[in-house]
Amino acid sequence: MKRILSLALALAPLSAWATPDPADWPAVVEDAKGQTVHWHAWGGSTATNDFIAWVGERLEDDYDITLNHVKLESTADAVTRVLTEKSAGQDDDGAVDLIWINGANFAAMKDADLLFGPFAEALPNWQLADTENKTLQHDFTVPTEGYESPWAMAQVVFMHDTADLPERLGSMEALLDWAREHPGRFTYPQPPDFLGTTFLKQALVDLSDNADALSKPVNEDNYQEVTAPLWAFLEELTPLLWREGRAYPATGPRQLQLMNDDEIDLAISFSPGEASTAIANYQLPESVRTFVLDKGTIGNASFVAIPYNSGSKAASMVVANFLMSPEAQLRAQDPDVLGYGTVLDLNALSVQDRAAFRTLDLGIATLTPEELGPVQPEPHPSWMTRISEDWVARYGVGN
């Protein structure tokens, strides 16, 4: 009896969180009318903020939903808010309805039962998603199991000003060789900034020959051995960085500004279309182009997730479904808007939608899917946390 009671208690919250039922989509859309969705999402990019504002306008027009973009500096702030509410017993009508989330934050919320769902794979537009060729059902190696919905694809590219650096660099060793000849012309955002930590992961993946270890949680028994190539690389690179590594740009946009001001010739991006978008917006010189490394670069999908105590679950699912629509995906891929990769399988679209994607001008600095080449898998999220902490201890500086 005790075992049965425990099982019932374990299942009770899941049953409660399964409503509204995404399989009954007409009921979800009806329930969503008049609801407000507080979408907690990074607010450090004007282009992204404008896109989210456009999403809000479309949802208000078509679904009578109000979208409130709560601009974050760190996704962890939203996770902490939900965790605090759970600790206080606020299991309904929480402050966070939807989160732009990835990696360690998703893993933490999933492990702590802080997420509503599963819902993503029951959304109507999920049938258009490219689950065969894109990592839409794993987030930094963690199975999503329908607890988050994809809305954009990302892959690391390096932006180079061809006026100063005409040729691509094929590896991290080549980047170091170039930095020796051109000291002060490269930097990356300061970890724990997301893009800065992405540079550390990309360097680790490119320099390491231990992909199996990186696909699993950090093991302290072999951490020093696995990360030794990264720290040796950084020991040589750091004095060659912009301002000799004594200061770093705080964010990706600040890094772009340095390139536009001709203070650096090389920068990292997690959006293959960002350079074209920045050129179109006069944030980068027209001479900027992008490249990937010979072994490929790491990539992932951007997701949205719904906290278990959202008071607007139906409207949040409508937002997630709209973000996967051909209309929203095409706008997000437009380099004049965001330049993000699509999560959709173009062969699953209507003839009209497929033609719209295939005739979209990706921009002068955007690589074709063939040129982007193989996508390296993200390390387990624990690596991002661990190497970021280690970097701060070794190189952390104040701006």
mmCIF file of C-alpha atoms in Angstrom:
data_model
loop_
_atom_site.group_PDB
_atom_site.id
_atom_site.type_symbol
_atom_site.label_atom_id
_atom_site.label_comp_id
_atom_site.label_asym_id
_atom_site.label_seq_id
_atom_site.Cartn_x
_atom_site.Cartn_y
_atom_site.Cartn_z
ATOM 1 C CA MET A 1 0.000 0.000 0.000
ATOM 2 C CA LYS A 2 2.815 2.387 0.885
ATOM 3 C CA ARG A 3 4.392 1.817 -2.544
ATOM 4 C CA ILE A 4 1.027 2.437 -4.280
ATOM 5 C CA LEU A 5 0.537 5.673 -2.295
ATOM 6 C CA SER A 6 4.011 6.870 -3.238
ATOM 7 C CA LEU A 7 3.299 6.145 -6.884
ATOM 8 C CA ALA A 8 0.004 8.022 -6.709
ATOM 9 C CA LEU A 9 1.675 11.041 -5.152
ATOM 10 C CA ALA A 10 4.352 10.938 -7.800
ATOM 11 C CA LEU A 11 1.790 10.869 -10.580
ATOM 12 C CA ALA A 12 -0.591 13.458 -9.135
ATOM 13 C CA PRO A 13 1.396 16.563 -10.077
ATOM 14 C CA LEU A 14 2.006 15.254 -13.600
ATOM 15 C CA SER A 15 -1.742 14.762 -14.120
ATOM 16 C CA ALA A 16 -2.387 18.302 -12.931
ATOM 17 C CA TRP A 17 0.325 19.729 -15.163
ATOM 18 C CA ALA A 18 -1.061 17.911 -18.218
ATOM 19 C CA THR A 19 -3.916 20.402 -18.363
ATOM 20 C CA PRO A 20 -4.709 22.187 -20.553
ATOM 21 C CA ASP A 21 -4.225 19.226 -22.873
ATOM 22 C CA PRO A 22 -2.216 20.223 -25.991
ATOM 23 C CA ALA A 23 -3.767 17.277 -27.868
ATOM 24 C CA ASP A 24 -7.117 19.152 -27.733
ATOM 25 C CA TRP A 25 -5.782 22.155 -29.654
ATOM 26 C CA PRO A 26 -9.106 23.946 -30.309
ATOM 27 C CA ALA A 27 -9.745 23.928 -26.541
ATOM 28 C CA VAL A 28 -6.238 25.290 -25.895
ATOM 29 C CA VAL A 29 -6.737 28.155 -28.362
ATOM 30 C CA GLU A 30 -10.130 28.984 -26.816
ATOM 31 C CA ASP A 31 -8.701 28.851 -23.289
ATOM 32 C CA ALA A 32 -5.819 31.122 -24.329
ATOM 33 C CA LYS A 33 -8.042 34.038 -25.321
ATOM 34 C CA GLY A 34 -7.546 37.009 -23.038
ATOM 35 C CA GLN A 35 -4.506 35.527 -21.284
ATOM 36 C CA THR A 36 -1.215 37.387 -20.783
ATOM 37 C CA VAL A 37 2.085 35.567 -21.304
ATOM 38 C CA HIS A 38 5.085 36.904 -19.402
ATOM 39 C CA TRP A 39 7.900 35.648 -21.640
ATOM 40 C CA HIS A 40 11.220 35.827 -19.795
ATOM 41 C CA ALA A 41 13.849 36.078 -22.507
ATOM 42 C CA TRP A 42 17.294 37.580 -22.934
ATOM 43 C CA GLY A 43 16.877 41.264 -23.722
ATOM 44 C CA GLY A 44 20.381 42.217 -24.818
ATOM 45 C CA SER A 45 19.732 42.416 -28.567
ATOM 46 C CA THR A 46 17.642 45.071 -30.283
ATOM 47 C CA ALA A 47 16.972 42.709 -33.216
ATOM 48 C CA THR A 48 15.701 39.964 -30.902
ATOM 49 C CA ASN A 49 13.620 42.402 -28.881
ATOM 50 C CA ASP A 50 12.033 43.712 -32.076
ATOM 51 C CA PHE A 51 11.249 40.169 -33.236
ATOM 52 C CA ILE A 52 9.569 39.337 -29.928
ATOM 53 C CA ALA A 53 7.566 42.569 -30.177
ATOM 54 C CA TRP A 54 6.394 41.483 -33.646
ATOM 55 C CA VAL A 55 5.392 38.058 -32.234
ATOM 56 C CA GLY A 56 3.330 39.901 -29.626
ATOM 57 C CA GLU A 57 1.530 41.926 -32.277
ATOM 58 C CA ARG A 58 0.682 38.811 -34.285
ATOM 59 C CA LEU A 59 -0.577 36.921 -31.224
ATOM 60 C CA GLU A 60 -2.780 39.817 -30.178
ATOM 61 C CA ASP A 61 -4.255 40.075 -33.667
ATOM 62 C CA ASP A 62 -4.900 36.365 -34.238
ATOM 63 C CA TYR A 63 -5.358 34.878 -30.761
ATOM 64 C CA ASP A 64 -6.312 37.719 -28.376
ATOM 65 C CA ILE A 65 -3.159 37.025 -26.362
ATOM 66 C CA THR A 66 -1.034 39.720 -24.694
ATOM 67 C CA LEU A 67 2.710 39.020 -24.797
ATOM 68 C CA ASN A 68 4.881 40.768 -22.214
ATOM 69 C CA HIS A 69 8.608 40.454 -22.906
ATOM 70 C CA VAL A 70 10.395 40.365 -19.537
ATOM 71 C CA LYS A 71 13.953 41.207 -20.598
ATOM 72 C CA LEU A 72 16.609 39.191 -18.805
ATOM 73 C CA GLU A 73 20.341 39.565 -18.460
ATOM 74 C CA SER A 74 20.583 35.924 -17.388
ATOM 75 C CA THR A 75 18.148 33.037 -17.869
ATOM 76 C CA ALA A 76 19.137 31.824 -14.424
ATOM 77 C CA ASP A 77 17.185 34.776 -12.978
ATOM 78 C CA ALA A 78 13.913 33.294 -14.291
ATOM 79 C CA VAL A 79 14.843 29.823 -13.059
ATOM 80 C CA THR A 80 15.577 31.225 -9.611
ATOM 81 C CA ARG A 81 12.210 33.032 -9.596
ATOM 82 C CA VAL A 82 10.308 29.809 -10.305
ATOM 83 C CA LEU A 83 12.331 27.876 -7.732
ATOM 84 C CA THR A 84 11.662 30.582 -5.119
ATOM 85 C CA GLU A 85 7.934 30.449 -5.832
ATOM 86 C CA LYS A 86 7.893 26.669 -5.485
ATOM 87 C CA SER A 87 9.727 26.914 -2.179
ATOM 88 C CA ALA A 88 7.092 29.418 -1.012
ATOM 89 C CA GLY A 89 4.241 27.119 -2.077
ATOM 90 C CA GLN A 90 3.086 29.331 -4.960
ATOM 91 C CA ASP A 91 2.064 26.529 -7.288
ATOM 92 C CA ASP A 92 -0.353 28.589 -9.401
ATOM 93 C CA ASP A 93 -0.231 31.869 -11.302
ATOM 94 C CA GLY A 94 3.521 32.329 -11.024
ATOM 95 C CA ALA A 95 5.357 35.338 -12.382
ATOM 96 C CA VAL A 96 6.984 33.401 -15.228
ATOM 97 C CA ASP A 97 4.840 31.933 -18.026
ATOM 98 C CA LEU A 98 7.427 31.158 -20.689
ATOM 99 C CA ILE A 99 11.243 31.051 -20.691
ATOM 100 C CA TRP A 100 13.772 31.149 -23.524
ATOM 101 C CA ILE A 101 15.956 28.417 -22.133
ATOM 102 C CA ASN A 102 18.803 26.070 -22.990
ATOM 103 C CA GLY A 103 21.345 23.728 -21.555
ATOM 104 C CA ALA A 104 22.109 23.767 -17.858
ATOM 105 C CA ASN A 105 19.054 25.863 -16.964
ATOM 106 C CA PHE A 106 16.738 23.409 -18.724
ATOM 107 C CA ALA A 107 18.448 20.439 -17.098
ATOM 108 C CA ALA A 108 18.108 22.071 -13.672
ATOM 109 C CA MET A 109 14.397 22.868 -14.112
ATOM 110 C CA LYS A 110 13.651 19.403 -15.491
ATOM 111 C CA ASP A 111 15.469 17.700 -12.635
ATOM 112 C CA ALA A 112 13.593 19.838 -10.074
ATOM 113 C CA ASP A 113 10.138 19.163 -11.646
ATOM 114 C CA LEU A 114 9.677 22.856 -12.367
ATOM 115 C CA LEU A 115 8.333 22.397 -15.900
ATOM 116 C CA PHE A 116 4.842 22.003 -17.353
ATOM 117 C CA GLY A 117 4.366 19.205 -19.803
ATOM 118 C CA PRO A 118 5.114 17.283 -21.801
ATOM 119 C CA PHE A 119 3.537 19.498 -24.438
ATOM 120 C CA ALA A 120 5.932 20.320 -27.296
ATOM 121 C CA GLU A 121 5.478 17.236 -29.457
ATOM 122 C CA ALA A 122 1.670 17.618 -29.311
ATOM 123 C CA LEU A 123 1.728 21.136 -30.758
ATOM 124 C CA PRO A 124 0.223 21.292 -34.280
ATOM 125 C CA ASN A 125 3.372 22.743 -35.849
ATOM 126 C CA TRP A 126 5.592 20.024 -34.370
ATOM 127 C CA GLN A 127 4.696 17.914 -37.423
ATOM 128 C CA LEU A 128 6.681 20.435 -39.521
ATOM 129 C CA ALA A 129 9.812 20.225 -37.358
ATOM 130 C CA ASP A 130 12.953 18.546 -38.733
ATOM 131 C CA THR A 131 13.527 15.916 -36.073
ATOM 132 C CA GLU A 132 15.658 13.784 -38.396
ATOM 133 C CA ASN A 133 18.513 16.187 -39.097
ATOM 134 C CA LYS A 134 18.359 18.703 -36.251
ATOM 135 C CA THR A 135 18.875 18.310 -32.513
ATOM 136 C CA LEU A 136 15.315 19.164 -31.505
ATOM 137 C CA GLN A 137 14.770 16.369 -28.976
ATOM 138 C CA HIS A 138 17.980 16.799 -26.993
ATOM 139 C CA ASP A 139 19.296 19.924 -25.284
ATOM 140 C CA PHE A 140 23.025 19.755 -24.530
ATOM 141 C CA THR A 141 22.675 15.926 -24.585
ATOM 142 C CA VAL A 142 19.683 16.021 -22.153
ATOM 143 C CA PRO A 143 16.477 14.499 -23.659
ATOM 144 C CA THR A 144 13.790 17.182 -23.914
ATOM 145 C CA GLU A 145 10.919 14.637 -23.715
ATOM 146 C CA GLY A 146 8.439 17.318 -24.814
ATOM 147 C CA TYR A 147 9.177 19.723 -21.940
ATOM 148 C CA GLU A 148 10.528 22.443 -24.213
ATOM 149 C CA SER A 149 9.688 23.524 -27.747
ATOM 150 C CA PRO A 150 12.298 24.538 -30.344
ATOM 151 C CA TRP A 151 12.135 27.852 -32.171
ATOM 152 C CA ALA A 152 15.569 28.538 -33.712
ATOM 153 C CA MET A 153 18.738 26.767 -34.736
ATOM 154 C CA ALA A 154 22.153 28.067 -33.773
ATOM 155 C CA GLN A 155 25.677 27.146 -34.846
ATOM 156 C CA VAL A 156 28.977 28.751 -33.996
ATOM 157 C CA VAL A 157 30.582 30.813 -36.762
ATOM 158 C CA PHE A 158 33.511 33.177 -36.651
ATOM 159 C CA MET A 159 33.097 36.648 -38.147
ATOM 160 C CA HIS A 160 36.215 38.079 -39.789
ATOM 161 C CA ASP A 161 36.810 41.456 -41.351
ATOM 162 C CA THR A 162 38.273 40.499 -44.714
ATOM 163 C CA ALA A 163 39.900 43.928 -44.989
ATOM 164 C CA ASP A 164 42.314 42.803 -42.262
ATOM 165 C CA LEU A 165 41.902 38.996 -42.137
ATOM 166 C CA PRO A 166 41.166 37.863 -45.707
ATOM 167 C CA GLU A 167 41.315 34.080 -45.219
ATOM 168 C CA ARG A 168 39.379 31.778 -42.920
ATOM 169 C CA LEU A 169 41.059 29.995 -40.015
ATOM 170 C CA GLY A 170 40.507 26.239 -39.928
ATOM 171 C CA SER A 171 41.171 25.388 -36.293
ATOM 172 C CA MET A 172 41.843 26.792 -32.848
ATOM 173 C CA GLU A 173 45.550 26.145 -33.412
ATOM 174 C CA ALA A 174 45.347 28.271 -36.569
ATOM 175 C CA LEU A 175 43.551 30.985 -34.589
ATOM 176 C CA LEU A 176 46.402 30.967 -32.059
ATOM 177 C CA ASP A 177 49.011 31.173 -34.836
ATOM 178 C CA TRP A 178 47.171 34.161 -36.345
ATOM 179 C CA ALA A 179 46.905 35.846 -32.924
ATOM 180 C CA ARG A 180 50.691 35.530 -32.486
ATOM 181 C CA GLU A 181 51.142 37.508 -35.705
ATOM 182 C CA HIS A 182 48.346 39.981 -34.933
ATOM 183 C CA PRO A 183 48.299 40.582 -31.150
ATOM 184 C CA GLY A 184 45.379 42.567 -29.771
ATOM 185 C CA ARG A 185 43.065 41.915 -32.725
ATOM 186 C CA PHE A 186 40.834 39.242 -31.163
ATOM 187 C CA THR A 187 38.745 38.876 -28.037
ATOM 188 C CA TYR A 188 35.570 37.136 -26.861
ATOM 189 C CA PRO A 189 32.791 38.085 -24.411
ATOM 190 C CA GLN A 190 33.744 37.619 -20.778
ATOM 191 C CA PRO A 191 32.503 34.355 -19.230
ATOM 192 C CA PRO A 192 30.112 33.579 -17.646
ATOM 193 C CA ASP A 193 28.443 35.482 -20.491
ATOM 194 C CA PHE A 194 26.775 32.844 -22.653
ATOM 195 C CA LEU A 195 28.716 33.653 -25.813
ATOM 196 C CA GLY A 196 32.004 33.842 -23.952
ATOM 197 C CA THR A 197 31.422 30.427 -22.434
ATOM 198 C CA THR A 198 30.462 29.172 -25.887
ATOM 199 C CA PHE A 199 33.925 30.191 -27.097
ATOM 200 C CA LEU A 200 35.448 28.111 -24.284
ATOM 201 C CA LYS A 201 33.297 25.109 -25.237
ATOM 202 C CA GLN A 202 34.158 25.500 -28.912
ATOM 203 C CA ALA A 203 37.858 25.623 -28.086
ATOM 204 C CA LEU A 204 37.534 22.570 -25.832
ATOM 205 C CA VAL A 205 35.667 20.568 -28.495
ATOM 206 C CA ASP A 206 38.147 21.528 -31.225
ATOM 207 C CA LEU A 207 41.251 20.853 -29.137
ATOM 208 C CA SER A 208 40.086 17.722 -27.325
ATOM 209 C CA ASP A 209 40.081 14.181 -28.671
ATOM 210 C CA ASN A 210 37.805 12.975 -25.863
ATOM 211 C CA ALA A 211 34.303 13.476 -27.260
ATOM 212 C CA ASP A 212 32.975 10.582 -25.179
ATOM 213 C CA ALA A 213 33.917 12.306 -21.907
ATOM 214 C CA LEU A 214 32.337 15.589 -23.051
ATOM 215 C CA SER A 215 29.021 13.858 -23.805
ATOM 216 C CA LYS A 216 28.682 12.866 -20.134
ATOM 217 C CA PRO A 217 28.518 14.857 -16.886
ATOM 218 C CA VAL A 218 31.822 16.263 -15.664
ATOM 219 C CA ASN A 219 33.879 13.621 -13.918
ATOM 220 C CA GLU A 220 36.331 15.129 -11.456
ATOM 221 C CA ASP A 221 38.563 12.080 -11.889
ATOM 222 C CA ASN A 222 39.404 13.069 -15.470
ATOM 223 C CA TYR A 223 38.446 16.781 -15.541
ATOM 224 C CA GLN A 224 42.033 18.028 -15.438
ATOM 225 C CA GLU A 225 43.125 15.629 -18.173
ATOM 226 C CA VAL A 226 40.192 16.427 -20.505
ATOM 227 C CA THR A 227 40.500 20.199 -20.106
ATOM 228 C CA ALA A 228 44.313 20.402 -20.155
ATOM 229 C CA PRO A 229 44.435 21.290 -23.913
ATOM 230 C CA LEU A 230 41.951 24.153 -23.321
ATOM 231 C CA TRP A 231 43.923 25.749 -20.492
ATOM 232 C CA ALA A 232 47.239 25.343 -22.344
ATOM 233 C CA PHE A 233 45.632 27.071 -25.348
ATOM 234 C CA LEU A 234 44.307 29.924 -23.211
ATOM 235 C CA GLU A 235 47.622 30.406 -21.435
ATOM 236 C CA GLU A 236 49.184 31.263 -24.808
ATOM 237 C CA LEU A 237 46.202 33.107 -26.267
ATOM 238 C CA THR A 238 45.266 35.382 -23.362
ATOM 239 C CA PRO A 239 48.255 37.786 -23.533
ATOM 240 C CA LEU A 240 47.602 38.086 -27.295
ATOM 241 C CA LEU A 241 43.988 39.196 -26.854
ATOM 242 C CA TRP A 242 42.560 42.704 -27.134
ATOM 243 C CA ARG A 243 43.938 44.725 -24.192
ATOM 244 C CA GLU A 244 46.200 41.724 -23.476
ATOM 245 C CA GLY A 245 43.287 39.895 -21.835
ATOM 246 C CA ARG A 246 43.076 42.445 -19.010
ATOM 247 C CA ALA A 247 39.544 43.384 -20.117
ATOM 248 C CA TYR A 248 36.839 41.705 -22.187
ATOM 249 C CA PRO A 249 33.637 42.853 -23.903
ATOM 250 C CA ALA A 250 30.737 42.185 -21.544
ATOM 251 C CA THR A 251 28.389 40.855 -24.232
ATOM 252 C CA GLY A 252 28.130 39.752 -27.850
ATOM 253 C CA PRO A 253 26.766 43.137 -29.014
ATOM 254 C CA ARG A 254 29.714 44.911 -27.325
ATOM 255 C CA GLN A 255 32.041 42.517 -29.200
ATOM 256 C CA LEU A 256 30.380 43.547 -32.497
ATOM 257 C CA GLN A 257 30.910 47.186 -31.606
ATOM 258 C CA LEU A 258 34.643 46.530 -31.190
ATOM 259 C CA MET A 259 34.732 45.009 -34.679
ATOM 260 C CA ASN A 260 32.770 47.926 -36.128
ATOM 261 C CA ASP A 261 35.220 50.330 -34.460
ATOM 262 C CA ASP A 262 38.107 48.368 -36.091
ATOM 263 C CA GLU A 263 39.549 47.440 -32.705
ATOM 264 C CA ILE A 264 39.364 43.710 -33.528
ATOM 265 C CA ASP A 265 39.324 41.678 -36.751
ATOM 266 C CA LEU A 266 37.766 38.435 -35.522
ATOM 267 C CA ALA A 267 34.736 37.652 -33.345
ATOM 268 C CA ILE A 268 32.585 34.654 -32.411
ATOM 269 C CA SER A 269 28.854 34.339 -33.042
ATOM 270 C CA PHE A 270 26.289 31.627 -32.304
ATOM 271 C CA SER A 271 24.065 32.777 -35.172
ATOM 272 C CA PRO A 272 25.163 32.031 -38.759
ATOM 273 C CA GLY A 273 23.111 34.993 -40.019
ATOM 274 C CA GLU A 274 24.114 37.535 -37.376
ATOM 275 C CA ALA A 275 26.880 39.087 -39.466
ATOM 276 C CA SER A 276 24.563 39.668 -42.434
ATOM 277 C CA THR A 277 21.932 41.152 -40.121
ATOM 278 C CA ALA A 278 24.520 43.423 -38.490
ATOM 279 C CA ILE A 279 25.796 44.552 -41.907
ATOM 280 C CA ALA A 280 22.229 45.315 -42.986
ATOM 281 C CA ASN A 281 21.758 47.334 -39.773
ATOM 282 C CA TYR A 282 25.093 49.198 -40.260
ATOM 283 C CA GLN A 283 26.514 47.567 -37.115
ATOM 284 C CA LEU A 284 29.351 45.868 -39.016
ATOM 285 C CA PRO A 285 31.427 46.816 -42.081
ATOM 286 C CA GLU A 286 30.375 45.328 -45.424
ATOM 287 C CA SER A 287 33.756 43.570 -45.596
ATOM 288 C CA VAL A 288 32.829 41.125 -42.780
ATOM 289 C CA ARG A 289 32.320 37.455 -43.701
ATOM 290 C CA THR A 290 31.966 34.233 -41.671
ATOM 291 C CA PHE A 291 33.653 30.836 -41.502
ATOM 292 C CA VAL A 292 33.510 27.589 -39.538
ATOM 293 C CA LEU A 293 36.352 25.328 -38.439
ATOM 294 C CA ASP A 294 37.503 22.304 -40.431
ATOM 295 C CA LYS A 295 36.154 19.830 -37.853
ATOM 296 C CA GLY A 296 32.818 21.672 -37.688
ATOM 297 C CA THR A 297 31.452 23.865 -34.928
ATOM 298 C CA ILE A 298 29.042 23.231 -32.080
ATOM 299 C CA GLY A 299 25.355 23.861 -32.618
ATOM 300 C CA ASN A 300 22.046 23.523 -30.873
ATOM 301 C CA ALA A 301 18.421 24.570 -30.923
ATOM 302 C CA SER A 302 16.925 27.422 -28.936
ATOM 303 C CA PHE A 303 13.899 26.338 -26.915
ATOM 304 C CA VAL A 304 11.028 27.779 -24.897
ATOM 305 C CA ALA A 305 9.689 26.052 -21.784
ATOM 306 C CA ILE A 306 6.645 26.627 -19.556
ATOM 307 C CA PRO A 307 7.056 26.611 -15.757
ATOM 308 C CA TYR A 308 4.801 24.226 -13.848
ATOM 309 C CA ASN A 309 3.067 27.130 -12.050
ATOM 310 C CA SER A 310 2.357 29.361 -15.048
ATOM 311 C CA GLY A 311 -1.110 30.874 -14.884
ATOM 312 C CA SER A 312 -1.244 31.109 -18.692
ATOM 313 C CA LYS A 313 -0.280 27.630 -19.868
ATOM 314 C CA ALA A 314 -2.736 27.614 -22.788
ATOM 315 C CA ALA A 315 -1.535 30.967 -24.152
ATOM 316 C CA SER A 316 2.099 29.948 -23.592
ATOM 317 C CA MET A 317 1.546 26.849 -25.743
ATOM 318 C CA VAL A 318 -0.010 29.028 -28.446
ATOM 319 C CA VAL A 319 3.108 31.220 -28.362
ATOM 320 C CA ALA A 320 5.358 28.156 -28.631
ATOM 321 C CA ASN A 321 3.301 26.829 -31.541
ATOM 322 C CA PHE A 322 3.354 30.196 -33.324
ATOM 323 C CA LEU A 323 7.139 30.375 -32.977
ATOM 324 C CA MET A 324 7.328 27.084 -34.945
ATOM 325 C CA SER A 325 4.985 28.353 -37.678
ATOM 326 C CA PRO A 326 6.367 28.883 -41.203
ATOM 327 C CA GLU A 327 5.462 32.564 -40.887
ATOM 328 C CA ALA A 328 7.500 33.121 -37.707
ATOM 329 C CA GLN A 329 10.348 30.843 -38.828
ATOM 330 C CA LEU A 330 10.692 32.637 -42.165
ATOM 331 C CA ARG A 331 10.783 36.028 -40.452
ATOM 332 C CA ALA A 332 13.374 34.790 -37.923
ATOM 333 C CA GLN A 333 15.589 33.474 -40.740
ATOM 334 C CA ASP A 334 15.469 36.749 -42.662
ATOM 335 C CA PRO A 335 18.915 38.343 -42.117
ATOM 336 C CA ASP A 336 17.277 41.758 -42.073
ATOM 337 C CA VAL A 337 15.362 40.592 -38.955
ATOM 338 C CA LEU A 338 17.319 37.930 -37.004
ATOM 339 C CA GLY A 339 19.119 35.581 -39.378
ATOM 340 C CA TYR A 340 18.412 32.484 -37.222
ATOM 341 C CA GLY A 341 18.358 28.993 -38.704
ATOM 342 C CA THR A 342 14.976 27.321 -39.040
ATOM 343 C CA VAL A 343 13.828 24.285 -37.027
ATOM 344 C CA LEU A 344 11.493 23.233 -39.846
ATOM 345 C CA ASP A 345 11.804 20.473 -42.414
ATOM 346 C CA LEU A 346 11.326 22.369 -45.674
ATOM 347 C CA ASN A 347 10.058 19.196 -47.370
ATOM 348 C CA ALA A 348 7.153 19.120 -44.886
ATOM 349 C CA LEU A 349 5.958 22.603 -45.871
ATOM 350 C CA SER A 350 3.431 23.661 -48.458
ATOM 351 C CA VAL A 351 4.760 24.476 -51.912
ATOM 352 C CA GLN A 352 4.261 28.186 -51.231
ATOM 353 C CA ASP A 353 6.046 28.166 -47.863
ATOM 354 C CA ARG A 354 8.900 26.027 -49.197
ATOM 355 C CA ALA A 355 9.419 28.439 -52.081
ATOM 356 C CA ALA A 356 9.477 31.379 -49.662
ATOM 357 C CA PHE A 357 12.318 29.776 -47.673
ATOM 358 C CA ARG A 358 14.298 28.755 -50.741
ATOM 359 C CA THR A 359 14.123 32.190 -52.353
ATOM 360 C CA LEU A 360 14.993 34.066 -49.157
ATOM 361 C CA ASP A 361 18.230 36.014 -49.555
ATOM 362 C CA LEU A 362 20.321 34.853 -46.578
ATOM 363 C CA GLY A 363 22.649 37.818 -46.821
ATOM 364 C CA ILE A 364 26.140 38.550 -48.044
ATOM 365 C CA ALA A 365 27.969 37.094 -45.012
ATOM 366 C CA THR A 366 25.825 33.994 -44.357
ATOM 367 C CA LEU A 367 27.177 30.552 -45.205
ATOM 368 C CA THR A 368 24.916 28.122 -47.032
ATOM 369 C CA PRO A 369 23.825 24.980 -45.142
ATOM 370 C CA GLU A 370 26.446 23.058 -47.134
ATOM 371 C CA GLU A 371 29.183 25.564 -46.216
ATOM 372 C CA LEU A 372 28.235 25.357 -42.526
ATOM 373 C CA GLY A 373 29.245 21.707 -42.660
ATOM 374 C CA PRO A 374 29.004 19.223 -39.800
ATOM 375 C CA VAL A 375 27.558 20.297 -36.451
ATOM 376 C CA GLN A 376 29.591 19.271 -33.409
ATOM 377 C CA PRO A 377 27.398 18.194 -30.464
ATOM 378 C CA GLU A 378 27.241 20.387 -27.387
ATOM 379 C CA PRO A 379 29.078 19.005 -24.342
ATOM 380 C CA HIS A 380 26.895 17.944 -21.394
ATOM 381 C CA PRO A 381 25.638 21.138 -19.622
ATOM 382 C CA SER A 382 27.790 20.426 -16.573
ATOM 383 C CA TRP A 383 30.894 21.202 -18.683
ATOM 384 C CA MET A 384 29.627 24.708 -19.438
ATOM 385 C CA THR A 385 29.203 25.443 -15.740
ATOM 386 C CA ARG A 386 32.491 23.861 -14.708
ATOM 387 C CA ILE A 387 34.798 25.449 -17.288
ATOM 388 C CA SER A 388 33.099 28.833 -16.842
ATOM 389 C CA GLU A 389 33.782 28.732 -13.090
ATOM 390 C CA ASP A 390 37.345 27.630 -13.746
ATOM 391 C CA TRP A 391 37.870 30.440 -16.285
ATOM 392 C CA VAL A 392 36.609 33.059 -13.804
ATOM 393 C CA ALA A 393 39.025 31.725 -11.189
ATOM 394 C CA ARG A 394 41.956 31.826 -13.637
ATOM 395 C CA TYR A 395 41.257 34.908 -15.786
ATOM 396 C CA GLY A 396 38.281 36.754 -14.303
ATOM 397 C CA VAL A 397 38.649 40.512 -14.596
ATOM 398 C CA GLY A 398 36.453 43.526 -13.986
ATOM 399 C CA ASN A 399 35.285 45.629 -16.904
#
